[in-house]
Amino acid sequence: MSDDDGDRFDDDGGTALATKPKPKTKRPPLYKVMLLNDDYTPMEFVVLVLERFFGIGHAQATEIMLTVHKKGLAVVGVFPFEIAETKVSQVMDFARRHQHPLQCTMEKEE
Ligand code: TYC
């Protein structure tokens, strides 16, 4: 059968593969960055973290903070590995410097 790809291999003399090999276009994996709730970090501090490190506006940052407060955690962004790792470090350092127990983690997206 003609494969219409313009090459010289329309007729391979009867040794065609049963299935075409899949072109490998693997996207790099993405990682979810999550904030976890705790009883001590001030709500305003969490809103500031979302604004400063994730570029989220005040209204949406407040909504996400309240979601974490009520549900226990929320995904705050999805990034390639190195960027996710940097966000986690920045948040953890900032929280530690202010002596808040805020936790930020990352998890590979399925
Ligand atoms: N639960 C905290 C409080 O009542 C607020 C909070 C929200 C803490 C989100 C952490 O990731 C967090 N002060």
XYZ file of C-alpha atoms and ligand atoms in Angstrom:
123
model
C 0.000 0.000 0.000
C 1.234 3.511 -0.741
C 2.104 5.336 2.461
C 1.991 8.758 0.799
C 5.025 10.037 2.649
C 6.963 10.810 -0.482
C 9.795 8.380 0.123
C 10.931 5.529 -2.140
C 9.640 2.801 0.119
C 6.038 2.366 -0.965
C 6.859 -1.189 -1.988
C 9.161 -2.931 0.395
C 8.959 -6.265 -1.399
C 6.645 -7.832 1.168
C 8.571 -7.277 4.385
C 6.410 -4.401 5.712
C 6.069 -4.079 9.472
C 2.576 -4.897 10.697
C 2.386 -1.567 12.483
C 4.243 1.666 11.853
C 6.717 2.459 14.599
C 5.342 5.321 16.732
C 7.343 8.519 16.368
C 8.754 9.160 19.839
C 7.757 12.700 20.822
C 7.973 12.337 24.610
C 7.014 15.491 26.462
C 8.975 16.142 29.649
C 6.986 15.131 32.746
C 5.245 17.860 34.738
C 5.093 18.206 38.502
C 2.237 19.484 40.645
C 3.340 21.890 43.378
C 1.069 21.737 46.426
C 0.621 23.724 49.615
C -0.421 21.844 52.754
C -2.570 23.181 55.539
C -1.366 23.618 59.113
C -2.840 25.267 62.204
C -0.276 28.037 62.666
C 0.770 29.758 59.439
C -1.189 33.022 59.165
C -3.642 33.185 56.271
C -2.091 36.480 55.090
C 1.311 34.825 54.863
C -0.022 32.054 52.605
C -1.693 34.642 50.360
C 1.629 36.513 50.145
C 3.440 33.279 49.185
C 0.961 32.616 46.377
C 1.324 36.174 45.076
C 5.093 36.380 45.373
C 6.237 32.947 44.181
C 3.407 31.884 41.910
C 2.364 35.222 40.391
C -1.244 34.712 41.450
C -3.447 37.793 41.959
C -4.754 38.699 45.407
C -8.349 37.509 44.916
C -7.389 34.115 43.480
C -4.581 33.717 46.015
C -7.146 34.217 48.783
C -9.433 31.583 47.215
C -6.604 29.036 46.920
C -5.467 29.716 50.507
C -9.031 29.085 51.727
C -9.204 25.857 49.694
C -6.011 24.640 51.406
C -7.379 25.753 54.789
C -10.638 23.810 54.265
C -9.506 20.763 52.279
C -6.007 20.239 53.646
C -4.081 20.891 50.437
C -4.333 22.312 46.934
C -2.302 22.257 43.745
C -0.998 25.780 43.223
C 0.839 25.221 39.946
C 2.183 22.643 37.475
C 5.759 22.965 36.202
C 8.720 21.079 34.707
C 10.897 19.407 37.362
C 13.528 22.093 37.918
C 11.038 24.937 38.131
C 8.813 22.958 40.532
C 11.861 22.185 42.682
C 12.842 25.858 42.760
C 9.310 26.933 43.793
C 9.260 24.370 46.621
C 12.674 25.555 47.885
C 11.713 29.230 47.687
C 8.478 28.663 49.628
C 10.109 26.428 52.254
C 12.988 28.903 52.780
C 10.640 31.871 53.013
C 8.396 30.048 55.528
C 11.389 28.933 57.610
C 12.847 32.456 57.676
C 9.527 33.691 59.055
C 9.287 30.749 61.468
C 6.046 29.423 59.995
C 5.505 25.664 59.591
C 4.034 25.997 56.081
C 4.805 22.957 53.925
C 5.130 22.922 50.140
C 5.629 19.686 48.202
C 5.767 18.446 44.623
C 4.460 15.302 42.953
C 4.816 13.963 39.427
C 1.685 14.458 37.327
C 0.197 11.240 35.846
N -4.924 26.979 58.602
C -4.194 28.225 58.704
C -4.860 29.134 59.726
O -5.990 28.897 60.111
C -4.124 28.952 57.346
C -3.373 28.193 56.323
C -3.854 28.125 55.011
C -2.153 27.580 56.616
C -3.161 27.457 54.022
C -1.442 26.890 55.629
O -1.223 26.220 53.338
C -1.941 26.847 54.326
N -4.166 30.192 60.135
